[in-house]
Amino acid sequence: MVKTSSKLRKTIIVVAVVVAEMLLGAKLVALAHSNLVKVLISDSIFVIGFLIVLGLFHDVLRRDWQLYRQHLWRNLGLGLLSLIGTYGILYLSRWGLSLFGVKMSAAAAPAAISMQAVTVIGTVPTILAPFSEEMIFRHGLFYQWKDSRILGVIMFFVSSIAFGLAHWNNFNGHLVLMIPYMCVGAWFAFIYWRSRNIWQNIMAHFFFDFPNVLAAIFLLILSSFQ
């Protein structure tokens, strides 16, 4: 009973973190007039959420890392294979939606943030997202409930849908455009269930997000020569 109560408390907290990041972040960023201030506000909110999640699940990260690093190169290779699967699922889900006349578009970056240097600062959430999002959606909303057969299945779908909805601001509230990310959420949940190690998810997610970080750094380097 105490264990279930602890799980429920952590689940409520991670849901509150996601809602606060989406609603509070959008409100506060809208009040700022400077590109730099917008990015700093967004980064600060995300970092606070990250620290809260880290405080909740640091024991899971530490425990799983001890196992993950024992076969580090093999596990990194599996992470790259998982990345290929992620791109495949995104492609297939978008292709499937296109059969119904849905025109897909890439996740939109904040239009007001255009300076290269500011863009690099804005990659902080991208770097931290694999850690915080995997702990929130895969562990907090799914894996810690897996021992209950019925609840585990329910939370598998809940966590997958919630992961897609967390990209609400990226797609300007277009629900259909979030479906591919719900499919990716299900894929990441499957990876965690199969591997039983959160670091498999973190690295696959990190590889998926890393091109955005490289692109921002490339823009900064390119602008320095102009």
PDB file of C-alpha atoms in Angstrom:
ATOM      1  CA  MET A   1       0.000   0.000   0.000  1.00  0.00           C
ATOM      2  CA  VAL A   2       2.831   2.374   0.874  1.00  0.00           C
ATOM      3  CA  LYS A   3       4.630   1.472  -2.366  1.00  0.00           C
ATOM      4  CA  THR A   4       1.501   2.123  -4.432  1.00  0.00           C
ATOM      5  CA  SER A   5       0.990   5.444  -2.661  1.00  0.00           C
ATOM      6  CA  SER A   6       4.572   6.446  -3.490  1.00  0.00           C
ATOM      7  CA  LYS A   7       4.079   5.527  -7.156  1.00  0.00           C
ATOM      8  CA  LEU A   8       0.857   7.522  -7.324  1.00  0.00           C
ATOM      9  CA  ARG A   9       2.502  10.539  -5.694  1.00  0.00           C
ATOM     10  CA  LYS A  10       5.352  10.454  -8.205  1.00  0.00           C
ATOM     11  CA  THR A  11       2.936  10.056 -11.105  1.00  0.00           C
ATOM     12  CA  ILE A  12       0.922  13.088  -9.972  1.00  0.00           C
ATOM     13  CA  ILE A  13       4.104  15.144  -9.625  1.00  0.00           C
ATOM     14  CA  VAL A  14       5.417  14.304 -13.107  1.00  0.00           C
ATOM     15  CA  VAL A  15       2.029  15.110 -14.652  1.00  0.00           C
ATOM     16  CA  ALA A  16       2.080  18.460 -12.831  1.00  0.00           C
ATOM     17  CA  VAL A  17       5.589  19.123 -14.174  1.00  0.00           C
ATOM     18  CA  VAL A  18       4.490  18.525 -17.774  1.00  0.00           C
ATOM     19  CA  VAL A  19       1.365  20.670 -17.445  1.00  0.00           C
ATOM     20  CA  ALA A  20       3.338  23.482 -15.796  1.00  0.00           C
ATOM     21  CA  GLU A  21       5.997  23.412 -18.516  1.00  0.00           C
ATOM     22  CA  MET A  22       3.384  23.590 -21.263  1.00  0.00           C
ATOM     23  CA  LEU A  23       1.009  26.168 -19.784  1.00  0.00           C
ATOM     24  CA  LEU A  24       3.261  28.294 -17.597  1.00  0.00           C
ATOM     25  CA  GLY A  25       6.077  28.248 -20.129  1.00  0.00           C
ATOM     26  CA  ALA A  26       3.869  29.489 -22.959  1.00  0.00           C
ATOM     27  CA  LYS A  27       2.344  32.245 -20.788  1.00  0.00           C
ATOM     28  CA  LEU A  28       5.644  33.590 -19.463  1.00  0.00           C
ATOM     29  CA  VAL A  29       7.437  33.422 -22.810  1.00  0.00           C
ATOM     30  CA  ALA A  30       4.598  35.401 -24.402  1.00  0.00           C
ATOM     31  CA  LEU A  31       5.206  38.234 -21.920  1.00  0.00           C
ATOM     32  CA  ALA A  32       8.863  38.648 -22.911  1.00  0.00           C
ATOM     33  CA  HIS A  33       9.912  40.994 -25.711  1.00  0.00           C
ATOM     34  CA  SER A  34      13.551  39.993 -26.145  1.00  0.00           C
ATOM     35  CA  ASN A  35      14.578  36.808 -27.946  1.00  0.00           C
ATOM     36  CA  LEU A  36      17.185  36.134 -25.286  1.00  0.00           C
ATOM     37  CA  VAL A  37      14.690  36.597 -22.444  1.00  0.00           C
ATOM     38  CA  LYS A  38      12.214  34.257 -24.162  1.00  0.00           C
ATOM     39  CA  VAL A  39      14.853  31.545 -24.415  1.00  0.00           C
ATOM     40  CA  LEU A  40      16.116  32.045 -20.866  1.00  0.00           C
ATOM     41  CA  ILE A  41      12.576  31.795 -19.463  1.00  0.00           C
ATOM     42  CA  SER A  42      11.891  28.653 -21.463  1.00  0.00           C
ATOM     43  CA  ASP A  43      15.214  27.109 -20.441  1.00  0.00           C
ATOM     44  CA  SER A  44      14.728  27.986 -16.774  1.00  0.00           C
ATOM     45  CA  ILE A  45      11.276  26.386 -16.602  1.00  0.00           C
ATOM     46  CA  PHE A  46      12.549  23.248 -18.305  1.00  0.00           C
ATOM     47  CA  VAL A  47      15.611  22.998 -16.047  1.00  0.00           C
ATOM     48  CA  ILE A  48      13.439  23.345 -12.927  1.00  0.00           C
ATOM     49  CA  GLY A  49      11.202  20.550 -14.195  1.00  0.00           C
ATOM     50  CA  PHE A  50      14.263  18.447 -14.967  1.00  0.00           C
ATOM     51  CA  LEU A  51      15.627  18.895 -11.440  1.00  0.00           C
ATOM     52  CA  ILE A  52      12.275  17.906  -9.911  1.00  0.00           C
ATOM     53  CA  VAL A  53      12.154  14.736 -12.003  1.00  0.00           C
ATOM     54  CA  LEU A  54      15.802  13.992 -11.228  1.00  0.00           C
ATOM     55  CA  GLY A  55      15.038  14.262  -7.529  1.00  0.00           C
ATOM     56  CA  LEU A  56      12.182  11.776  -7.887  1.00  0.00           C
ATOM     57  CA  PHE A  57      13.975   9.134  -9.922  1.00  0.00           C
ATOM     58  CA  HIS A  58      17.718   9.604  -9.353  1.00  0.00           C
ATOM     59  CA  ASP A  59      17.862   6.144  -7.786  1.00  0.00           C
ATOM     60  CA  VAL A  60      16.520   4.570 -10.992  1.00  0.00           C
ATOM     61  CA  LEU A  61      19.072   6.424 -13.115  1.00  0.00           C
ATOM     62  CA  ARG A  62      21.931   5.374 -10.847  1.00  0.00           C
ATOM     63  CA  ARG A  63      20.843   1.749 -10.595  1.00  0.00           C
ATOM     64  CA  ASP A  64      20.262   1.284 -14.323  1.00  0.00           C
ATOM     65  CA  TRP A  65      23.480   3.092 -15.263  1.00  0.00           C
ATOM     66  CA  GLN A  66      25.525   0.557 -13.305  1.00  0.00           C
ATOM     67  CA  LEU A  67      24.044  -2.172 -15.498  1.00  0.00           C
ATOM     68  CA  TYR A  68      24.092  -0.171 -18.743  1.00  0.00           C
ATOM     69  CA  ARG A  69      27.786   0.677 -18.600  1.00  0.00           C
ATOM     70  CA  GLN A  70      28.808  -2.970 -18.174  1.00  0.00           C
ATOM     71  CA  HIS A  71      28.170  -3.434 -21.909  1.00  0.00           C
ATOM     72  CA  LEU A  72      28.446   0.208 -22.950  1.00  0.00           C
ATOM     73  CA  TRP A  73      29.371  -0.162 -26.629  1.00  0.00           C
ATOM     74  CA  ARG A  74      26.833  -2.892 -27.244  1.00  0.00           C
ATOM     75  CA  ASN A  75      24.137  -0.797 -25.604  1.00  0.00           C
ATOM     76  CA  LEU A  76      25.103   2.304 -27.595  1.00  0.00           C
ATOM     77  CA  GLY A  77      24.836   0.201 -30.742  1.00  0.00           C
ATOM     78  CA  LEU A  78      21.371  -0.909 -29.665  1.00  0.00           C
ATOM     79  CA  GLY A  79      20.542   2.757 -29.136  1.00  0.00           C
ATOM     80  CA  LEU A  80      21.465   3.494 -32.747  1.00  0.00           C
ATOM     81  CA  LEU A  81      19.315   0.580 -33.922  1.00  0.00           C
ATOM     82  CA  SER A  82      16.466   1.965 -31.821  1.00  0.00           C
ATOM     83  CA  LEU A  83      17.002   5.320 -33.551  1.00  0.00           C
ATOM     84  CA  ILE A  84      16.496   3.666 -36.935  1.00  0.00           C
ATOM     85  CA  GLY A  85      13.296   2.127 -35.610  1.00  0.00           C
ATOM     86  CA  THR A  86      12.161   5.539 -34.366  1.00  0.00           C
ATOM     87  CA  TYR A  87      12.605   7.122 -37.785  1.00  0.00           C
ATOM     88  CA  GLY A  88      10.832   4.163 -39.367  1.00  0.00           C
ATOM     89  CA  ILE A  89       7.828   4.533 -37.064  1.00  0.00           C
ATOM     90  CA  LEU A  90       7.661   8.284 -37.691  1.00  0.00           C
ATOM     91  CA  TYR A  91       7.768   7.728 -41.449  1.00  0.00           C
ATOM     92  CA  LEU A  92       5.157   4.963 -41.451  1.00  0.00           C
ATOM     93  CA  SER A  93       2.755   6.810 -39.151  1.00  0.00           C
ATOM     94  CA  ARG A  94       3.013  10.000 -41.207  1.00  0.00           C
ATOM     95  CA  TRP A  95       2.594   8.029 -44.410  1.00  0.00           C
ATOM     96  CA  GLY A  96      -0.483   6.329 -42.964  1.00  0.00           C
ATOM     97  CA  LEU A  97      -2.020   9.669 -42.042  1.00  0.00           C
ATOM     98  CA  SER A  98      -1.267  11.027 -45.509  1.00  0.00           C
ATOM     99  CA  LEU A  99      -3.547   8.321 -46.932  1.00  0.00           C
ATOM    100  CA  PHE A 100      -6.391  10.117 -45.152  1.00  0.00           C
ATOM    101  CA  GLY A 101      -5.385  13.461 -46.624  1.00  0.00           C
ATOM    102  CA  VAL A 102      -3.465  14.699 -43.591  1.00  0.00           C
ATOM    103  CA  LYS A 103      -0.551  16.922 -44.577  1.00  0.00           C
ATOM    104  CA  MET A 104       2.293  16.439 -42.161  1.00  0.00           C
ATOM    105  CA  SER A 105       4.791  19.111 -41.226  1.00  0.00           C
ATOM    106  CA  ALA A 106       7.892  19.114 -39.058  1.00  0.00           C
ATOM    107  CA  ALA A 107       7.710  20.356 -35.495  1.00  0.00           C
ATOM    108  CA  ALA A 108       7.724  24.114 -35.536  1.00  0.00           C
ATOM    109  CA  ALA A 109      10.457  26.036 -33.777  1.00  0.00           C
ATOM    110  CA  PRO A 110       9.480  29.250 -31.951  1.00  0.00           C
ATOM    111  CA  ALA A 111       9.196  31.876 -34.678  1.00  0.00           C
ATOM    112  CA  ALA A 112      10.437  34.744 -32.538  1.00  0.00           C
ATOM    113  CA  ILE A 113      13.786  33.092 -31.825  1.00  0.00           C
ATOM    114  CA  SER A 114      16.009  33.678 -34.815  1.00  0.00           C
ATOM    115  CA  MET A 115      19.481  34.701 -33.630  1.00  0.00           C
ATOM    116  CA  GLN A 116      21.999  31.894 -33.986  1.00  0.00           C
ATOM    117  CA  ALA A 117      23.637  32.413 -30.594  1.00  0.00           C
ATOM    118  CA  VAL A 118      20.256  32.507 -28.878  1.00  0.00           C
ATOM    119  CA  THR A 119      19.269  29.353 -30.742  1.00  0.00           C
ATOM    120  CA  VAL A 120      22.267  27.530 -29.291  1.00  0.00           C
ATOM    121  CA  ILE A 121      21.227  28.598 -25.779  1.00  0.00           C
ATOM    122  CA  GLY A 122      17.761  27.336 -26.609  1.00  0.00           C
ATOM    123  CA  THR A 123      19.087  23.817 -27.185  1.00  0.00           C
ATOM    124  CA  VAL A 124      19.355  23.255 -23.416  1.00  0.00           C
ATOM    125  CA  PRO A 125      15.865  21.666 -23.274  1.00  0.00           C
ATOM    126  CA  THR A 126      16.794  19.494 -26.268  1.00  0.00           C
ATOM    127  CA  ILE A 127      19.847  18.177 -24.427  1.00  0.00           C
ATOM    128  CA  LEU A 128      17.927  17.544 -21.204  1.00  0.00           C
ATOM    129  CA  ALA A 129      14.739  16.218 -22.838  1.00  0.00           C
ATOM    130  CA  PRO A 130      15.951  12.612 -23.235  1.00  0.00           C
ATOM    131  CA  PHE A 131      16.510  12.440 -19.482  1.00  0.00           C
ATOM    132  CA  SER A 132      13.412  14.259 -18.242  1.00  0.00           C
ATOM    133  CA  GLU A 133      10.937  12.971 -20.842  1.00  0.00           C
ATOM    134  CA  GLU A 134      12.006   9.349 -20.502  1.00  0.00           C
ATOM    135  CA  MET A 135      11.781   9.539 -16.716  1.00  0.00           C
ATOM    136  CA  ILE A 136       8.383  11.250 -16.911  1.00  0.00           C
ATOM    137  CA  PHE A 137       6.600   9.385 -19.693  1.00  0.00           C
ATOM    138  CA  ARG A 138       8.329   6.015 -19.708  1.00  0.00           C
ATOM    139  CA  HIS A 139       9.082   5.499 -16.015  1.00  0.00           C
ATOM    140  CA  GLY A 140       6.668   7.729 -14.097  1.00  0.00           C
ATOM    141  CA  LEU A 141       3.641   7.088 -16.298  1.00  0.00           C
ATOM    142  CA  PHE A 142       4.321   3.530 -17.448  1.00  0.00           C
ATOM    143  CA  TYR A 143       7.147   1.334 -16.183  1.00  0.00           C
ATOM    144  CA  GLN A 144       6.591   1.735 -12.469  1.00  0.00           C
ATOM    145  CA  TRP A 145       3.057   0.382 -13.033  1.00  0.00           C
ATOM    146  CA  LYS A 146       4.048  -2.576 -15.226  1.00  0.00           C
ATOM    147  CA  ASP A 147       3.718  -5.180 -12.456  1.00  0.00           C
ATOM    148  CA  SER A 148      -0.046  -4.722 -12.589  1.00  0.00           C
ATOM    149  CA  ARG A 149      -1.145  -6.484 -15.773  1.00  0.00           C
ATOM    150  CA  ILE A 150      -4.272  -4.391 -16.359  1.00  0.00           C
ATOM    151  CA  LEU A 151      -2.907  -1.080 -15.106  1.00  0.00           C
ATOM    152  CA  GLY A 152       0.369  -1.677 -16.935  1.00  0.00           C
ATOM    153  CA  VAL A 153      -1.445  -1.981 -20.277  1.00  0.00           C
ATOM    154  CA  ILE A 154      -3.584   1.065 -19.538  1.00  0.00           C
ATOM    155  CA  MET A 155      -0.569   3.170 -18.578  1.00  0.00           C
ATOM    156  CA  PHE A 156       1.290   1.989 -21.688  1.00  0.00           C
ATOM    157  CA  PHE A 157      -1.326   3.731 -23.814  1.00  0.00           C
ATOM    158  CA  VAL A 158      -1.729   6.673 -21.431  1.00  0.00           C
ATOM    159  CA  SER A 159       2.012   7.389 -21.448  1.00  0.00           C
ATOM    160  CA  SER A 160       2.202   7.086 -25.239  1.00  0.00           C
ATOM    161  CA  ILE A 161      -0.703   9.459 -25.826  1.00  0.00           C
ATOM    162  CA  ALA A 162       0.602  11.876 -23.200  1.00  0.00           C
ATOM    163  CA  PHE A 163       4.009  11.934 -24.903  1.00  0.00           C
ATOM    164  CA  GLY A 164       2.370  12.976 -28.151  1.00  0.00           C
ATOM    165  CA  LEU A 165       0.243  15.618 -26.432  1.00  0.00           C
ATOM    166  CA  ALA A 166       3.359  17.042 -24.767  1.00  0.00           C
ATOM    167  CA  HIS A 167       4.309  18.312 -28.240  1.00  0.00           C
ATOM    168  CA  TRP A 168       1.163  20.464 -28.318  1.00  0.00           C
ATOM    169  CA  ASN A 169       3.080  23.737 -28.588  1.00  0.00           C
ATOM    170  CA  ASN A 170       5.367  22.348 -31.301  1.00  0.00           C
ATOM    171  CA  PHE A 171       2.409  21.665 -33.570  1.00  0.00           C
ATOM    172  CA  ASN A 172       0.293  24.667 -32.545  1.00  0.00           C
ATOM    173  CA  GLY A 173      -2.396  22.446 -31.055  1.00  0.00           C
ATOM    174  CA  HIS A 174      -3.035  20.352 -34.194  1.00  0.00           C
ATOM    175  CA  LEU A 175      -3.922  17.056 -32.530  1.00  0.00           C
ATOM    176  CA  VAL A 176      -3.643  14.895 -35.650  1.00  0.00           C
ATOM    177  CA  LEU A 177      -0.050  16.015 -36.203  1.00  0.00           C
ATOM    178  CA  MET A 178       0.840  14.654 -32.753  1.00  0.00           C
ATOM    179  CA  ILE A 179      -0.252  11.096 -33.583  1.00  0.00           C
ATOM    180  CA  PRO A 180       3.169  10.084 -34.997  1.00  0.00           C
ATOM    181  CA  TYR A 181       4.761  11.156 -31.720  1.00  0.00           C
ATOM    182  CA  MET A 182       2.208   9.079 -29.834  1.00  0.00           C
ATOM    183  CA  CYS A 183       3.413   6.133 -31.913  1.00  0.00           C
ATOM    184  CA  VAL A 184       7.005   7.009 -31.045  1.00  0.00           C
ATOM    185  CA  GLY A 185       5.967   7.159 -27.391  1.00  0.00           C
ATOM    186  CA  ALA A 186       4.619   3.608 -27.687  1.00  0.00           C
ATOM    187  CA  TRP A 187       7.872   2.523 -29.340  1.00  0.00           C
ATOM    188  CA  PHE A 188       9.964   4.011 -26.535  1.00  0.00           C
ATOM    189  CA  ALA A 189       7.695   2.362 -23.944  1.00  0.00           C
ATOM    190  CA  PHE A 190       8.244  -0.973 -25.684  1.00  0.00           C
ATOM    191  CA  ILE A 191      12.022  -0.423 -25.609  1.00  0.00           C
ATOM    192  CA  TYR A 192      11.899   0.185 -21.861  1.00  0.00           C
ATOM    193  CA  TRP A 193       9.653  -2.819 -21.242  1.00  0.00           C
ATOM    194  CA  ARG A 194      11.924  -5.043 -23.337  1.00  0.00           C
ATOM    195  CA  SER A 195      15.305  -3.789 -22.065  1.00  0.00           C
ATOM    196  CA  ARG A 196      14.241  -3.051 -18.473  1.00  0.00           C
ATOM    197  CA  ASN A 197      16.833  -0.266 -18.459  1.00  0.00           C
ATOM    198  CA  ILE A 198      15.905   3.427 -18.738  1.00  0.00           C
ATOM    199  CA  TRP A 199      19.288   4.272 -20.264  1.00  0.00           C
ATOM    200  CA  GLN A 200      18.371   2.393 -23.432  1.00  0.00           C
ATOM    201  CA  ASN A 201      15.531   4.878 -23.835  1.00  0.00           C
ATOM    202  CA  ILE A 202      17.603   7.887 -22.872  1.00  0.00           C
ATOM    203  CA  MET A 203      20.313   7.169 -25.434  1.00  0.00           C
ATOM    204  CA  ALA A 204      17.857   6.360 -28.236  1.00  0.00           C
ATOM    205  CA  HIS A 205      16.019   9.607 -27.459  1.00  0.00           C
ATOM    206  CA  PHE A 206      19.309  11.527 -27.257  1.00  0.00           C
ATOM    207  CA  PHE A 207      20.417  10.254 -30.673  1.00  0.00           C
ATOM    208  CA  PHE A 208      17.025  11.275 -32.079  1.00  0.00           C
ATOM    209  CA  ASP A 209      17.238  14.841 -30.720  1.00  0.00           C
ATOM    210  CA  PHE A 210      20.959  15.437 -31.262  1.00  0.00           C
ATOM    211  CA  PRO A 211      20.752  16.602 -34.927  1.00  0.00           C
ATOM    212  CA  ASN A 212      18.839  19.682 -33.695  1.00  0.00           C
ATOM    213  CA  VAL A 213      21.706  20.552 -31.348  1.00  0.00           C
ATOM    214  CA  LEU A 214      24.280  20.064 -34.107  1.00  0.00           C
ATOM    215  CA  ALA A 215      22.249  22.241 -36.476  1.00  0.00           C
ATOM    216  CA  ALA A 216      22.137  25.100 -33.947  1.00  0.00           C
ATOM    217  CA  ILE A 217      25.889  24.900 -33.322  1.00  0.00           C
ATOM    218  CA  PHE A 218      26.537  24.787 -37.075  1.00  0.00           C
ATOM    219  CA  LEU A 219      24.483  27.967 -37.557  1.00  0.00           C
ATOM    220  CA  LEU A 220      26.479  29.695 -34.835  1.00  0.00           C
ATOM    221  CA  ILE A 221      29.810  28.687 -36.409  1.00  0.00           C
ATOM    222  CA  LEU A 222      28.601  29.684 -39.864  1.00  0.00           C
ATOM    223  CA  SER A 223      27.435  33.100 -38.657  1.00  0.00           C
ATOM    224  CA  SER A 224      30.838  33.814 -37.103  1.00  0.00           C
ATOM    225  CA  PHE A 225      32.412  33.793 -40.569  1.00  0.00           C
ATOM    226  CA  GLN A 226      29.899  36.234 -42.047  1.00  0.00           C
TER     227      GLN A 226
END
